[in-house]
Amino acid sequence: MPDQTPILSLPMIMPAQAQKHVTHNEALRILDVAVQLAVTNRTRTTPPASPAIADRYIVAVGATGGWAGQDGRIAVFTVDGWDFVQPKAGWQAHVIADAQIVVFNGTGWEVPNASAAPSTVPVFGVNATADITNRLTVSSPAVLLNHEGAGHQVKVNKAGVANSASLLFQTAFSGRAELGLLGSDAFTLKVSSDGTSFAEALRATGPAGHVTLPGGVLASGFTLRDGTDVTKTATFVLSGITTGTMRSFTLPNTSGEIAVLAGTQSFAGAKTFAGGMTVSGGFALTGAAGSFGTAATAAVYGVGVGATASGAVKAVDIATGGVAGSTTVVTVGSSVAGALGSITLHAPLVTFGPAVAAVAMDTAALTAGSVGLGAVAGAAQRLAVASATTRFTHDGAGHQMQVNKSGGADTASLQFQSALAGRGEIGLIGSNNLELRVSADGSAWQSALVAGTGGQVTLPQPVVMGAQGADPAVPVNGMIWQNSATGQIRAQVGGVTRAIDAQMNVPYLVPVAGDYVLTTTGAGGGATTTLAGAAARVDLFPFIARSDSAIDRLAVNVTTAVAAALCKIVVYAADANGRPATLIVESADLDCATVGIKTASVALTLRQGITYWLGVRHSSTATLSAWALGATPDINGGAPSTAARKVLRRTVTYATAAPSPWVFSAAEINSASATAIWARVV
């Protein structure tokens, strides 16, 4: 009889087995993990810091620490710690973090192919219910049928000539227009006002491709256009035909011009009209030369001088023709020396066409109440310019733009806008001080800079310095910058680059290469004490570097050795709250089986004014030198206490990597002294 089930490998109770409850409970444990399997995530390679009973994870590839060697297995946290279950091919798990199902393929977990779909289905509805008639039903704002390659073709097929293959357009599921092969092989367009009675609007038949319009064409919607110049059009007006009357027009079998009774007409060649000519519509003179109004005596000539009825628009065009590459010259007024004259424009609006490149006036002075260049000027904006750029250039050596105001309490400024709402303004704003101000909404303004008449500059708001990846190559005295690589605000003063740091109130000697720096604050005294270690214990304490120092050694002093005892030195960066965060350095093992100074090789740069957390990890109970309580700062947090707060103490298995990030907990604050650590400067 086998001792395990073939599918889930559940242990089976054997005949005459003692302590059957152990086997039974083990089977229940495996079922509790595998049945309705749901895991928190499948991305962790190390156990979480504070798991809850029954928490389950799929161990990610490359697991370390307490999960080392358990890649791909299901980790479950029990009262006895972490337990692991080996999945079998085909097991499924719901990953809560990803909201998806994963399947174990025998070697790893993968997301099943959700894109696979059956090649044939009887009906298919997309956001809608399909039926036996509408076997494909789609409900959406739009349907996209895209090409795969050069193009895309939609085919609507029918069984025979007498059937229909069409597109039906509906309103409230009632047909209004149908396009396609409707009961024949002629391409047809039909329309309906009620979905029942359809009228044929267009029919195209082969093989010649002739088109018929059975319903006719409304004159209001039909225009003939020239095949070469589409601006040439002709329309038909039927207002002169009596209601209910049909007229037939036969084109004459002749070539030539047809004179019309009204409208504009052009005549080729010379034409003679006896007597005067009155044209109620218009006429065109197509000769290469012509004159209108040639009297040498006093005369009055009018073009478009007839009274225009109220509400009507009269257009008078002069030399508006031409083709690309041609030149049109319009001369108004006498060019003879001594001949006087004037031109008066009564129209309130004069428009230059888009082809006008320049208006040359030589030395003429131009005076206008308002000028708009690409924009509309008005009483508030007498000069309005709409263009990509505006240039004010010199006429001589230089150019000065002057913005004048009436008095000191007025404003003379340049305002920069977004969507016609002010966002930035510079100038004399309500005073004679030069001010720069900004706005987020065009209503409320913040002053950013004020320069008084004495030359003093005031910055009413905090100054934000842009991040610099490194110190300037050649800084000058008075220069201030933010070094993003070191996390410091630095300044050049007296030819020396200094970090601006409030911690520089403690006397300090800048170390030279080979000196050891004490990781104390210098705020308290007293000789070093000792501190006994404990297996798997970590003690951290804060330290602020008082100069930029490159470190190549970290050292501790063993005062009482313990056989086979080891320790490691760790360094953490601080977060925005000054608490330990990311692990920077974890040294190699240091031998605590003998007394004396123990050093570890590191490559580390401590930056002035930056808080670091230093500490020691113990594998055993060796005793190390410790700083006097007054030599290290107290740690804030937790409940009120009369004891010194000097270290953060945590138990972490020595064989595992130091935690990163640390994740601060006030409960770990301890009154023990900080282990003495020295740092050697390169």
PDB file of N, CA and C in Angstrom, residues 257 264-271 273 283-291:
ATOM      1  N   GLU A 257     -21.381  81.364 -78.449  1.00  0.00           N
ATOM      2  CA  GLU A 257     -21.749  81.986 -77.193  1.00  0.00           C
ATOM      3  C   GLU A 257     -23.254  82.127 -77.105  1.00  0.00           C
ATOM      4  N   THR A 264     -23.419  87.608 -64.948  1.00  0.00           N
ATOM      5  CA  THR A 264     -22.119  88.000 -65.476  1.00  0.00           C
ATOM      6  C   THR A 264     -21.774  87.139 -66.669  1.00  0.00           C
ATOM      7  N   GLN A 265     -21.290  87.779 -67.772  1.00  0.00           N
ATOM      8  CA  GLN A 265     -20.978  87.036 -68.979  1.00  0.00           C
ATOM      9  C   GLN A 265     -19.734  87.609 -69.627  1.00  0.00           C
ATOM     10  N   SER A 266     -18.876  86.720 -70.142  1.00  0.00           N
ATOM     11  CA  SER A 266     -17.661  87.136 -70.841  1.00  0.00           C
ATOM     12  C   SER A 266     -17.822  86.860 -72.335  1.00  0.00           C
ATOM     13  N   PHE A 267     -17.319  87.814 -73.179  1.00  0.00           N
ATOM     14  CA  PHE A 267     -17.370  87.659 -74.625  1.00  0.00           C
ATOM     15  C   PHE A 267     -15.941  87.654 -75.147  1.00  0.00           C
ATOM     16  N   ALA A 268     -15.609  86.628 -75.923  1.00  0.00           N
ATOM     17  CA  ALA A 268     -14.284  86.553 -76.533  1.00  0.00           C
ATOM     18  C   ALA A 268     -14.269  87.374 -77.821  1.00  0.00           C
ATOM     19  N   GLY A 269     -13.136  87.986 -78.114  1.00  0.00           N
ATOM     20  CA  GLY A 269     -13.033  88.781 -79.335  1.00  0.00           C
ATOM     21  C   GLY A 269     -13.713  90.139 -79.188  1.00  0.00           C
ATOM     22  N   ALA A 270     -13.722  90.914 -80.271  1.00  0.00           N
ATOM     23  CA  ALA A 270     -14.299  92.266 -80.233  1.00  0.00           C
ATOM     24  C   ALA A 270     -15.809  92.193 -80.368  1.00  0.00           C
ATOM     25  N   LYS A 271     -16.524  92.976 -79.552  1.00  0.00           N
ATOM     26  CA  LYS A 271     -17.978  93.049 -79.611  1.00  0.00           C
ATOM     27  C   LYS A 271     -18.370  94.527 -79.624  1.00  0.00           C
ATOM     28  N   PHE A 273     -21.490  97.285 -79.219  1.00  0.00           N
ATOM     29  CA  PHE A 273     -22.847  97.520 -78.751  1.00  0.00           C
ATOM     30  C   PHE A 273     -23.245  98.933 -79.176  1.00  0.00           C
ATOM     31  N   PHE A 283     -20.354  92.699 -66.231  1.00  0.00           N
ATOM     32  CA  PHE A 283     -19.704  92.387 -67.492  1.00  0.00           C
ATOM     33  C   PHE A 283     -18.214  92.271 -67.215  1.00  0.00           C
ATOM     34  N   ALA A 284     -17.520  91.571 -68.142  1.00  0.00           N
ATOM     35  CA  ALA A 284     -16.081  91.369 -68.002  1.00  0.00           C
ATOM     36  C   ALA A 284     -15.406  91.807 -69.279  1.00  0.00           C
ATOM     37  N   LEU A 285     -14.299  92.575 -69.148  1.00  0.00           N
ATOM     38  CA  LEU A 285     -13.495  93.022 -70.273  1.00  0.00           C
ATOM     39  C   LEU A 285     -12.265  92.127 -70.319  1.00  0.00           C
ATOM     40  N   THR A 286     -12.189  91.263 -71.353  1.00  0.00           N
ATOM     41  CA  THR A 286     -11.111  90.271 -71.402  1.00  0.00           C
ATOM     42  C   THR A 286      -9.974  90.670 -72.319  1.00  0.00           C
ATOM     43  N   GLY A 287     -10.037  91.848 -72.956  1.00  0.00           N
ATOM     44  CA  GLY A 287      -8.963  92.270 -73.841  1.00  0.00           C
ATOM     45  C   GLY A 287      -7.669  92.512 -73.082  1.00  0.00           C
ATOM     46  N   ALA A 288      -6.557  92.537 -73.824  1.00  0.00           N
ATOM     47  CA  ALA A 288      -5.250  92.747 -73.200  1.00  0.00           C
ATOM     48  C   ALA A 288      -5.112  94.159 -72.666  1.00  0.00           C
ATOM     49  N   ALA A 289      -5.907  95.119 -73.167  1.00  0.00           N
ATOM     50  CA  ALA A 289      -5.856  96.499 -72.689  1.00  0.00           C
ATOM     51  C   ALA A 289      -7.244  97.090 -72.766  1.00  0.00           C
ATOM     52  N   GLY A 290      -7.531  98.032 -71.877  1.00  0.00           N
ATOM     53  CA  GLY A 290      -8.829  98.681 -71.890  1.00  0.00           C
ATOM     54  C   GLY A 290      -8.816  99.866 -70.955  1.00  0.00           C
ATOM     55  N   SER A 291      -9.674 100.829 -71.220  1.00  0.00           N
ATOM     56  CA  SER A 291      -9.752 102.024 -70.382  1.00  0.00           C
ATOM     57  C   SER A 291     -11.195 102.271 -70.002  1.00  0.00           C
TER      58      SER A 291
END
